[in-house]
């Protein structure tokens, strides 16, 4: 079971999931035939495994799609050590913009900006397993579960300017979802990839019958600069499993999140 | 009149020039930087961003991040372009003699600025009013004044004051009022993380300061949703 799951996920790398969707859905179809209680047991079993067992050498190391599953590149100690060079970089930026880093309002700004940036990207320090492991429960529940209007803040990786918006999740098993979203959104990322990462993470952790994720966000890089369109929003969505196949289920989800 | 003397008092004490000299910015002393200096500064900022990305634990060679330092540097320069602009440039032609002494309000001016403490955006709306003293200004100039001062590293209190002082000095009106309501990302995305808190600052000069009725009228006309 494990091996086949891994091969299927490595095919999920393509952004256009057309080719792999059947594979993924085939995977979900297999799960749907099990009784509800059985899915619960499988989920806890899968989540209890360390991340090393999940990621395999089959996946190419350069794949950004999979990068969230590997060991994170930062630790709390790293944060402390990189603070001086981050602060120095910010001082350079202030000088380059023509400001005087010695004036009262700016004296400690490099340090504040460096800590703020580390906070905005603290998803790099966290792993899904840490965030999820304790909070998956067996429930005999097979109706839709929606968590909506989750405020999220991220950084656009092209301009390093904030993105903020709302997030709607859905899963077929009762579970605590908000912490997972919280972790991902700290990564500096593009919105399409973010939506997909969240959906895949939930899929892998819970093996639900379906997952839908919709993100509606405002990109400050479009509002504050460039085209400067104040009211534009970007909406991306990922539908997996039953949500992709059954239009009525998808409709119900989309109606409930719009209300 | 008493009210225009109040405004002149502001000018005599160098209120406007004081606001500009509160910080020593390179452009204020040397004028607009030339092309070579600009390119050199851009590459310094770009290198700094590369350092920042790698120190945050990212892989600077991956496709999505390859040109990010350059884009981020240019974005930062755009967001602080107000340093290079002066009031004289934008206002000089657009002040007209009109026999008008009633309140002129321009409200809901979208405003984007950078908090100078965290280098994180804050944004919101500005509402501006003035009581002309035989001189009116082109309406979009008020919005341009907001742009000049907001595209800088700012503190909301200082921003409000600079806008008010600039209008007072340029037009010598009987009164100026500026209200800014903004949301600070440094409070929303980090720190206390209060999603719905907004900050309101205001500066009232001349009649708006002395005359409670005038102030009330301004606030009623701008703050009604």
Short mmCIF file of C-alpha atoms in Angstrom, two decimals:
data_model
loop_
_atom_site.label_atom_id
_atom_site.label_comp_id
_atom_site.label_asym_id
_atom_site.label_seq_id
_atom_site.Cartn_x
_atom_site.Cartn_y
_atom_site.Cartn_z
CA UNK A 1 0.00 0.00 0.00
CA UNK A 2 2.75 2.39 0.96
CA UNK A 3 4.81 1.83 -2.15
CA UNK A 4 1.92 2.35 -4.51
CA UNK A 5 0.95 5.53 -2.70
CA UNK A 6 4.45 6.92 -3.17
CA UNK A 7 4.56 6.25 -6.88
CA UNK A 8 1.24 7.94 -7.32
CA UNK A 9 2.35 11.02 -5.48
CA UNK A 10 5.53 11.38 -7.47
CA UNK A 11 3.37 11.63 -10.55
CA UNK A 12 1.45 14.42 -8.93
CA UNK A 13 4.28 16.86 -9.60
CA UNK A 14 2.88 18.22 -12.82
CA UNK A 15 0.95 21.36 -12.35
CA UNK A 16 -1.53 20.29 -14.97
CA UNK A 17 -2.82 17.32 -13.09
CA UNK A 18 -4.71 16.00 -16.09
CA UNK A 19 -2.44 13.07 -16.60
CA UNK A 20 -2.11 12.13 -12.97
CA UNK A 21 -5.64 12.87 -11.87
CA UNK A 22 -6.86 9.46 -12.89
CA UNK A 23 -4.07 7.92 -10.89
CA UNK A 24 -4.89 9.95 -7.82
CA UNK A 25 -8.58 9.32 -8.24
CA UNK A 26 -7.92 5.66 -8.72
CA UNK A 27 -6.20 5.78 -5.37
CA UNK A 28 -9.14 7.49 -3.76
CA UNK A 29 -11.65 5.15 -5.32
CA UNK A 30 -9.88 2.30 -3.66
CA UNK A 31 -10.16 4.04 -0.33
CA UNK A 32 -13.82 4.92 -0.73
CA UNK A 33 -14.82 1.30 -0.89
CA UNK A 34 -13.59 0.71 2.63
CA UNK A 35 -15.92 1.22 5.58
CA UNK A 36 -15.62 4.59 7.29
CA UNK A 37 -14.00 3.12 10.36
CA UNK A 38 -11.35 1.47 8.21
CA UNK A 39 -10.27 4.73 6.63
CA UNK A 40 -9.82 6.18 10.06
CA UNK A 41 -7.50 3.41 11.10
CA UNK A 42 -5.44 3.68 7.94
CA UNK A 43 -5.09 7.41 8.44
CA UNK A 44 -3.71 7.11 11.93
CA UNK A 45 -1.39 4.35 10.84
CA UNK A 46 -0.03 6.43 7.99
CA UNK A 47 0.41 9.54 10.08
CA UNK A 48 2.28 7.68 12.77
CA UNK A 49 5.08 6.88 10.37
CA UNK A 50 8.03 9.26 10.41
CA UNK A 51 8.38 11.49 7.35
CA UNK A 52 11.40 9.57 6.23
CA UNK A 53 9.29 6.57 5.39
CA UNK A 54 6.97 8.70 3.30
CA UNK A 55 9.57 10.43 1.17
CA UNK A 56 11.61 8.05 -0.88
CA UNK A 57 14.54 8.25 -3.21
CA UNK A 58 12.09 7.76 -6.05
CA UNK A 59 11.25 11.43 -5.92
CA UNK A 60 13.64 13.82 -7.69
CA UNK A 61 15.29 16.10 -5.18
CA UNK A 62 14.76 19.21 -7.31
CA UNK A 63 11.01 18.93 -7.24
CA UNK A 64 9.60 21.90 -5.41
CA UNK A 65 6.24 20.20 -5.26
CA UNK A 66 7.65 17.63 -2.90
CA UNK A 67 9.91 19.95 -0.99
CA UNK A 68 7.51 20.42 1.85
CA UNK A 69 7.76 16.82 2.81
CA UNK A 70 11.49 16.72 3.29
CA UNK A 71 13.33 17.84 6.39
CA UNK A 72 12.96 21.58 6.84
CA UNK A 73 15.97 23.72 6.10
CA UNK A 74 15.82 25.83 9.22
CA UNK A 75 15.84 25.38 12.96
CA UNK A 76 15.31 27.74 15.86
CA UNK A 77 19.08 27.89 16.41
CA UNK A 78 19.61 28.78 12.75
CA UNK A 79 17.31 31.73 13.28
CA UNK A 80 19.51 33.09 16.04
CA UNK A 81 22.65 32.64 14.00
CA UNK A 82 21.38 34.23 10.82
CA UNK A 83 19.97 37.30 12.55
CA UNK A 84 23.17 39.43 12.32
CA UNK A 85 23.64 38.86 8.60
CA UNK A 86 19.93 39.43 7.96
CA UNK A 87 20.13 42.70 9.89
CA UNK A 88 23.24 43.73 7.95
CA UNK A 89 21.43 43.01 4.69
CA UNK A 90 18.53 45.21 5.77
CA UNK A 91 20.92 48.02 6.71
CA UNK A 92 22.34 47.81 3.19
CA UNK A 93 18.85 48.02 1.77
CA UNK A 94 18.04 51.09 3.85
CA UNK A 95 21.22 52.82 2.67
CA UNK A 96 20.55 51.81 -0.92
CA UNK A 97 17.14 53.46 -0.73
CA UNK A 98 18.77 56.69 0.38
CA UNK A 99 17.64 56.59 3.97
CA UNK A 100 19.82 57.30 6.99
CA UNK A 101 19.99 54.10 9.09
CA UNK A 102 21.25 56.10 12.06
CA UNK A 103 18.21 58.23 12.58
CA UNK A 104 16.10 57.48 15.58
CA UNK A 105 13.16 55.84 13.83
CA UNK A 106 15.41 53.49 11.88
CA UNK A 107 18.04 52.57 14.46
CA UNK A 108 16.71 49.13 15.29
CA UNK A 109 14.74 48.61 12.10
CA UNK A 110 17.17 46.11 10.54
CA UNK A 111 16.72 43.82 13.54
CA UNK A 112 12.97 44.26 13.65
CA UNK A 113 12.64 43.67 9.91
CA UNK A 114 14.86 40.58 10.12
CA UNK A 115 12.81 39.05 12.94
CA UNK A 116 9.60 39.93 11.14
CA UNK A 117 10.81 38.23 7.96
CA UNK A 118 11.79 35.15 9.92
CA UNK A 119 8.32 35.08 11.41
CA UNK A 120 6.71 35.42 7.98
CA UNK A 121 8.68 32.42 6.76
CA UNK A 122 8.56 30.29 9.86
CA UNK A 123 6.86 27.55 7.93
CA UNK A 124 10.36 26.54 6.96
CA UNK A 125 10.97 25.45 10.53
CA UNK A 126 7.89 23.33 10.83
CA UNK A 127 6.93 19.90 9.59
CA UNK A 128 3.49 18.57 8.85
CA UNK A 129 4.04 15.62 11.12
CA UNK A 130 4.72 17.85 14.11
CA UNK A 131 1.67 19.90 13.42
CA UNK A 132 -0.69 17.01 12.79
CA UNK A 133 0.41 13.95 14.59
CA UNK A 134 -1.64 14.11 17.71
CA UNK A 135 -4.83 15.46 16.32
CA UNK A 136 -6.20 12.77 14.03
CA UNK A 137 -9.13 10.87 15.41
CA UNK A 138 -11.28 7.97 14.31
CA UNK A 139 -14.81 9.14 13.75
CA UNK A 140 -17.67 7.42 12.09
CA UNK A 141 -18.48 10.48 10.03
CA UNK A 142 -18.74 10.62 6.30
CA UNK A 143 -20.42 13.93 5.62
CA UNK A 144 -18.69 17.02 4.33
CA UNK A 145 -16.60 18.96 6.80
CA UNK A 146 -15.81 22.53 5.85
CA UNK A 147 -13.49 24.94 7.58
CA UNK A 148 -13.78 28.31 5.94
CA UNK A 149 -12.59 31.88 6.16
CA UNK A 150 -9.22 30.89 7.50
CA UNK A 151 -7.19 34.08 7.38
CA UNK A 152 -3.88 33.45 5.76
CA UNK A 153 -0.81 35.53 5.15
CA UNK A 154 2.03 34.65 2.88
CA UNK A 155 4.87 36.26 0.96
CA UNK A 156 4.97 36.37 -2.80
CA UNK A 157 8.20 34.72 -3.84
CA UNK A 158 8.65 36.98 -6.83
CA UNK A 159 8.62 40.31 -5.06
CA UNK A 160 8.82 39.40 -1.37
CA UNK A 161 5.67 41.42 -0.73
CA UNK A 162 2.74 40.11 1.34
CA UNK A 163 -0.22 38.14 0.08
CA UNK A 164 -3.22 37.85 2.34
CA UNK A 165 -6.60 36.34 2.01
CA UNK A 166 -8.92 33.58 3.00
CA UNK A 167 -8.84 29.90 2.73
CA UNK A 168 -11.51 27.23 2.62
CA UNK A 169 -10.78 23.61 3.38
CA UNK A 170 -12.76 20.53 3.26
CA UNK A 171 -12.28 16.98 4.22
CA UNK A 172 -14.31 13.93 4.85
CA UNK A 173 -12.90 13.18 8.22
CA UNK A 174 -13.33 15.20 11.34
CA UNK A 175 -10.03 16.77 12.21
CA UNK A 176 -8.20 19.88 13.28
CA UNK A 177 -7.17 21.62 10.08
CA UNK A 178 -6.22 25.13 10.90
CA UNK A 179 -2.74 24.43 12.12
CA UNK A 180 -1.76 22.79 8.84
CA UNK A 181 -2.87 25.79 6.86
CA UNK A 182 -0.97 28.00 9.24
CA UNK A 183 2.25 26.18 8.61
CA UNK A 184 2.10 26.26 4.85
CA UNK A 185 1.20 29.82 4.46
CA UNK A 186 4.34 30.97 6.15
CA UNK A 187 6.40 29.69 3.27
CA UNK A 188 7.25 32.18 0.61
CA UNK A 189 5.39 30.76 -2.32
CA UNK A 190 3.12 31.22 -5.31
CA UNK A 191 -0.57 30.91 -4.70
CA UNK A 192 -1.18 28.02 -7.08
CA UNK A 193 1.48 25.94 -5.47
CA UNK A 194 0.28 26.83 -2.00
CA UNK A 195 -3.25 25.61 -2.75
CA UNK A 196 -1.93 22.37 -4.09
CA UNK A 197 0.47 21.82 -1.20
CA UNK A 198 -2.31 22.18 1.31
CA UNK A 199 -4.58 19.81 -0.56
CA UNK A 200 -1.88 17.20 -0.98
CA UNK A 201 -0.86 17.43 2.66
CA UNK A 202 -4.39 16.81 3.84
CA UNK A 203 -4.78 14.00 1.35
CA UNK A 204 -1.68 12.26 2.49
CA UNK A 205 -2.33 12.69 6.17
CA UNK A 206 -5.96 11.64 6.22
CA UNK A 207 -6.73 9.68 3.07
CA UNK A 208 -10.15 11.23 2.88
CA UNK A 209 -12.62 10.58 0.12
CA UNK A 210 -11.97 14.01 -1.23
CA UNK A 211 -10.36 17.33 -0.48
CA UNK A 212 -11.19 20.77 -1.80
CA UNK A 213 -9.11 23.85 -1.12
CA UNK A 214 -9.97 27.34 -2.31
CA UNK A 215 -7.77 30.33 -1.68
CA UNK A 216 -8.88 33.87 -2.40
CA UNK A 217 -6.11 36.35 -1.84
CA UNK A 218 -5.02 39.88 -2.47
CA UNK A 219 -1.50 40.26 -3.78
CA UNK A 220 0.11 43.41 -2.52
CA UNK A 221 2.61 43.18 -5.37
CA UNK A 222 -0.33 43.93 -7.69
CA UNK A 223 -2.02 46.46 -5.45
CA UNK A 224 0.89 48.52 -4.17
CA UNK A 225 3.04 48.49 -7.29
CA UNK A 226 3.05 47.34 -10.91
CA UNK A 227 -0.49 47.43 -12.29
CA UNK A 228 -1.85 48.94 -9.05
CA UNK A 229 -5.31 47.47 -9.21
CA UNK A 230 -6.82 48.05 -5.78
CA UNK A 231 -9.68 45.63 -5.75
CA UNK A 232 -8.40 42.68 -7.69
CA UNK A 233 -8.32 39.27 -6.05
CA UNK A 234 -6.75 36.04 -7.15
CA UNK A 235 -8.70 32.83 -6.62
CA UNK A 236 -7.10 29.41 -6.95
CA UNK A 237 -8.58 26.05 -6.15
CA UNK A 238 -7.60 22.42 -5.98
CA UNK A 239 -10.21 19.65 -6.02
CA UNK A 240 -9.16 16.10 -5.32
CA UNK A 241 -11.06 12.87 -5.20
CA UNK A 242 -14.83 13.09 -4.99
CA UNK A 243 -14.76 16.83 -5.39
CA UNK A 244 -13.13 16.50 -8.76
CA UNK A 245 -15.36 13.72 -10.00
CA UNK A 246 -18.77 14.56 -8.69
CA UNK A 247 -20.07 17.94 -9.83
CA UNK A 248 -22.85 17.93 -7.26
CA UNK A 249 -20.43 17.55 -4.38
CA UNK A 250 -18.27 20.31 -5.78
CA UNK A 251 -21.31 22.53 -6.19
CA UNK A 252 -22.38 21.95 -2.62
CA UNK A 253 -18.91 22.88 -1.40
CA UNK A 254 -18.73 26.03 -3.49
CA UNK A 255 -22.23 27.11 -2.44
CA UNK A 256 -21.52 26.59 1.22
CA UNK A 257 -18.33 28.61 1.14
CA UNK A 258 -19.96 31.47 -0.72
CA UNK A 259 -22.76 31.83 1.80
CA UNK B 1 -8.09 87.02 9.86
CA UNK B 2 -7.43 85.08 12.96
CA UNK B 3 -7.68 81.74 11.27
CA UNK B 4 -5.26 82.43 8.44
CA UNK B 5 -2.83 83.86 10.97
CA UNK B 6 -2.87 80.48 12.65
CA UNK B 7 -1.80 78.92 9.39
CA UNK B 8 0.88 81.54 8.92
CA UNK B 9 2.10 80.83 12.41
CA UNK B 10 2.70 77.33 11.24
CA UNK B 11 4.76 78.56 8.30
CA UNK B 12 6.77 81.01 10.39
CA UNK B 13 7.82 78.29 12.74
CA UNK B 14 8.95 76.45 9.65
CA UNK B 15 6.38 73.75 10.22
CA UNK B 16 6.55 72.48 6.70
CA UNK B 17 10.33 72.65 6.33
CA UNK B 18 10.71 71.19 9.79
CA UNK B 19 8.63 68.23 8.71
CA UNK B 20 10.96 67.68 5.78
CA UNK B 21 14.10 67.99 7.85
CA UNK B 22 12.94 65.59 10.51
CA UNK B 23 15.06 63.05 8.86
CA UNK B 24 18.13 63.58 6.73
CA UNK B 25 17.46 61.97 3.46
CA UNK B 26 20.11 61.88 0.78
CA UNK B 27 17.82 63.26 -1.89
CA UNK B 28 16.88 66.25 0.29
CA UNK B 29 20.51 67.33 0.35
CA UNK B 30 21.87 66.24 -2.99
CA UNK B 31 18.84 66.43 -5.19
CA UNK B 32 17.78 63.61 -7.43
CA UNK B 33 20.41 60.87 -7.68
CA UNK B 34 21.89 60.30 -11.11
CA UNK B 35 21.68 57.17 -13.25
CA UNK B 36 24.98 55.54 -12.26
CA UNK B 37 24.35 55.95 -8.59
CA UNK B 38 20.92 54.43 -9.06
CA UNK B 39 22.25 51.32 -10.79
CA UNK B 40 24.91 50.86 -8.15
CA UNK B 41 22.43 51.21 -5.33
CA UNK B 42 20.10 48.78 -7.04
CA UNK B 43 22.81 46.13 -7.16
CA UNK B 44 23.62 46.65 -3.47
CA UNK B 45 19.99 46.14 -2.56
CA UNK B 46 19.81 43.15 -4.84
CA UNK B 47 22.77 41.49 -3.14
CA UNK B 48 21.22 42.21 0.23
CA UNK B 49 18.04 40.43 -0.80
CA UNK B 50 19.99 37.43 -2.00
CA UNK B 51 21.61 37.25 1.44
CA UNK B 52 18.22 37.53 3.10
CA UNK B 53 16.73 34.72 1.05
CA UNK B 54 19.57 32.34 1.75
CA UNK B 55 19.65 33.20 5.44
CA UNK B 56 15.94 32.45 5.66
CA UNK B 57 16.70 28.94 4.50
CA UNK B 58 15.53 29.17 0.90
CA UNK B 59 17.35 27.89 -2.15
CA UNK B 60 18.23 31.00 -4.15
CA UNK B 61 18.99 28.96 -7.26
CA UNK B 62 15.54 27.51 -7.71
CA UNK B 63 13.55 28.70 -10.67
CA UNK B 64 10.93 30.73 -8.83
CA UNK B 65 13.55 32.68 -6.89
CA UNK B 66 16.23 33.27 -9.52
CA UNK B 67 15.29 36.87 -10.30
CA UNK B 68 13.52 37.60 -7.05
CA UNK B 69 16.33 39.72 -5.54
CA UNK B 70 16.18 42.04 -8.54
CA UNK B 71 12.38 42.19 -8.51
CA UNK B 72 12.28 42.74 -4.75
CA UNK B 73 14.89 45.51 -5.02
CA UNK B 74 12.94 47.27 -7.76
CA UNK B 75 9.70 46.83 -5.81
CA UNK B 76 11.33 48.38 -2.76
CA UNK B 77 12.59 51.29 -4.83
CA UNK B 78 9.10 51.83 -6.19
CA UNK B 79 7.60 51.72 -2.73
CA UNK B 80 10.04 54.42 -1.57
CA UNK B 81 10.00 56.60 -4.67
CA UNK B 82 8.44 59.44 -2.72
CA UNK B 83 11.91 60.39 -1.50
CA UNK B 84 12.83 61.62 -4.94
CA UNK B 85 9.73 63.73 -5.52
CA UNK B 86 9.16 67.25 -4.28
CA UNK B 87 6.00 69.23 -3.74
CA UNK B 88 7.18 72.00 -6.03
CA UNK B 89 7.38 69.62 -8.98
CA UNK B 90 3.81 68.54 -8.79
CA UNK B 91 2.08 71.64 -7.56
CA UNK B 92 3.65 74.57 -9.30
CA UNK B 93 1.27 74.88 -12.19
CA UNK B 94 -1.96 73.72 -10.64
CA UNK B 95 -2.84 76.48 -8.16
CA UNK B 96 -5.63 78.69 -9.38
CA UNK B 97 -7.24 81.88 -8.15
CA UNK B 98 -10.89 81.18 -7.39
CA UNK B 99 -13.34 83.17 -5.39
CA UNK B 100 -14.25 80.15 -3.27
CA UNK B 101 -14.10 79.91 0.48
CA UNK B 102 -16.21 76.86 1.24
CA UNK B 103 -14.82 73.50 2.29
CA UNK B 104 -13.25 71.33 -0.36
CA UNK B 105 -12.96 67.64 0.52
CA UNK B 106 -11.24 64.83 -1.31
CA UNK B 107 -11.92 61.58 0.49
CA UNK B 108 -11.21 57.85 0.23
CA UNK B 109 -7.78 58.35 -1.28
CA UNK B 110 -6.19 54.88 -1.29
CA UNK B 111 -2.87 55.00 0.45
CA UNK B 112 0.01 52.50 0.63
CA UNK B 113 3.08 53.01 2.70
CA UNK B 114 5.84 51.10 4.49
CA UNK B 115 6.18 51.01 8.24
CA UNK B 116 9.68 52.24 9.01
CA UNK B 117 9.99 49.97 12.03
CA UNK B 118 9.46 46.62 10.32
CA UNK B 119 9.61 47.43 6.61
CA UNK B 120 6.15 45.89 6.27
CA UNK B 121 3.29 47.63 4.41
CA UNK B 122 0.46 49.59 5.93
CA UNK B 123 -2.39 50.80 3.80
CA UNK B 124 -5.74 52.46 4.05
CA UNK B 125 -7.52 55.65 3.11
CA UNK B 126 -6.78 59.34 3.48
CA UNK B 127 -9.41 62.06 3.70
CA UNK B 128 -8.29 65.62 3.04
CA UNK B 129 -10.16 68.90 3.40
CA UNK B 130 -9.17 72.54 3.12
CA UNK B 131 -10.85 75.92 3.29
CA UNK B 132 -9.44 77.90 0.38
CA UNK B 133 -8.31 81.47 0.85
CA UNK B 134 -8.89 82.56 -2.72
CA UNK B 135 -6.52 79.89 -3.99
CA UNK B 136 -7.66 76.42 -4.99
CA UNK B 137 -5.56 73.50 -6.13
CA UNK B 138 -6.24 70.87 -8.79
CA UNK B 139 -7.98 68.03 -6.99
CA UNK B 140 -5.70 65.28 -8.13
CA UNK B 141 -2.79 67.23 -6.67
CA UNK B 142 -4.08 66.44 -3.23
CA UNK B 143 -3.88 62.75 -4.07
CA UNK B 144 -0.39 63.27 -5.50
CA UNK B 145 0.72 64.91 -2.28
CA UNK B 146 -0.49 61.82 -0.45
CA UNK B 147 1.53 59.69 -2.87
CA UNK B 148 4.74 61.64 -2.37
CA UNK B 149 4.70 61.26 1.36
CA UNK B 150 3.28 57.77 1.58
CA UNK B 151 5.78 56.18 -0.82
CA UNK B 152 8.46 56.35 1.89
CA UNK B 153 9.43 54.63 5.09
CA UNK B 154 6.88 56.21 7.33
CA UNK B 155 5.18 56.45 10.64
CA UNK B 156 1.45 57.12 10.25
CA UNK B 157 1.51 60.13 12.59
CA UNK B 158 4.32 61.79 10.68
CA UNK B 159 2.71 60.99 7.34
CA UNK B 160 -0.51 62.76 8.34
CA UNK B 161 1.39 65.79 9.56
CA UNK B 162 3.54 66.04 6.45
CA UNK B 163 0.54 65.98 4.15
CA UNK B 164 -1.23 68.66 6.18
CA UNK B 165 1.87 70.86 6.34
CA UNK B 166 2.51 70.55 2.63
CA UNK B 167 -0.99 71.71 1.75
CA UNK B 168 -0.80 74.51 4.31
CA UNK B 169 2.44 75.84 2.94
CA UNK B 170 1.52 75.55 -0.72
CA UNK B 171 -1.97 77.06 -0.58
CA UNK B 172 -2.03 79.19 2.55
CA UNK B 173 -5.65 78.23 3.17
CA UNK B 174 -7.87 79.17 6.09
CA UNK B 175 -7.71 75.61 7.36
CA UNK B 176 -6.48 72.11 6.50
CA UNK B 177 -7.68 68.78 7.84
CA UNK B 178 -6.20 65.37 7.11
CA UNK B 179 -7.49 62.05 8.46
CA UNK B 180 -5.82 58.73 7.70
CA UNK B 181 -7.24 55.33 8.62
CA UNK B 182 -4.92 52.48 7.93
CA UNK B 183 -4.34 48.82 8.64
CA UNK B 184 -0.80 47.94 9.67
CA UNK B 185 0.42 44.57 8.43
CA UNK B 186 3.07 44.56 11.15
CA UNK B 187 0.18 44.23 13.59
CA UNK B 188 -1.89 41.86 11.49
CA UNK B 189 0.67 39.43 10.12
CA UNK B 190 2.93 39.25 13.16
CA UNK B 191 3.21 40.45 16.74
CA UNK B 192 -0.24 40.83 18.25
CA UNK B 193 -1.93 39.51 15.08
CA UNK B 194 -5.15 41.46 15.33
CA UNK B 195 -6.89 41.10 11.99
CA UNK B 196 -9.45 43.85 12.26
CA UNK B 197 -7.64 46.61 14.12
CA UNK B 198 -7.10 49.85 12.22
CA UNK B 199 -5.28 53.03 13.18
CA UNK B 200 -6.75 56.49 12.71
CA UNK B 201 -4.63 59.65 12.86
CA UNK B 202 -5.68 63.19 12.14
CA UNK B 203 -4.22 66.67 11.88
CA UNK B 204 -6.40 69.79 12.06
CA UNK B 205 -4.93 73.17 11.17
CA UNK B 206 -6.43 76.65 11.12
CA UNK B 207 -10.24 76.80 11.15
CA UNK B 208 -10.51 73.08 11.60
CA UNK B 209 -8.58 73.40 14.81
CA UNK B 210 -10.24 76.55 16.13
CA UNK B 211 -13.81 76.02 15.05
CA UNK B 212 -15.62 72.98 16.38
CA UNK B 213 -18.47 73.32 13.87
CA UNK B 214 -16.13 73.26 10.91
CA UNK B 215 -14.42 70.20 12.26
CA UNK B 216 -17.73 68.49 12.86
CA UNK B 217 -18.87 69.19 9.34
CA UNK B 218 -15.68 67.73 7.91
CA UNK B 219 -15.90 64.61 10.04
CA UNK B 220 -19.57 64.11 9.21
CA UNK B 221 -18.90 64.36 5.50
CA UNK B 222 -15.93 62.02 5.45
CA UNK B 223 -16.48 59.43 8.12
CA UNK B 224 -20.04 58.53 7.20
CA UNK B 225 -20.03 55.06 5.65
#
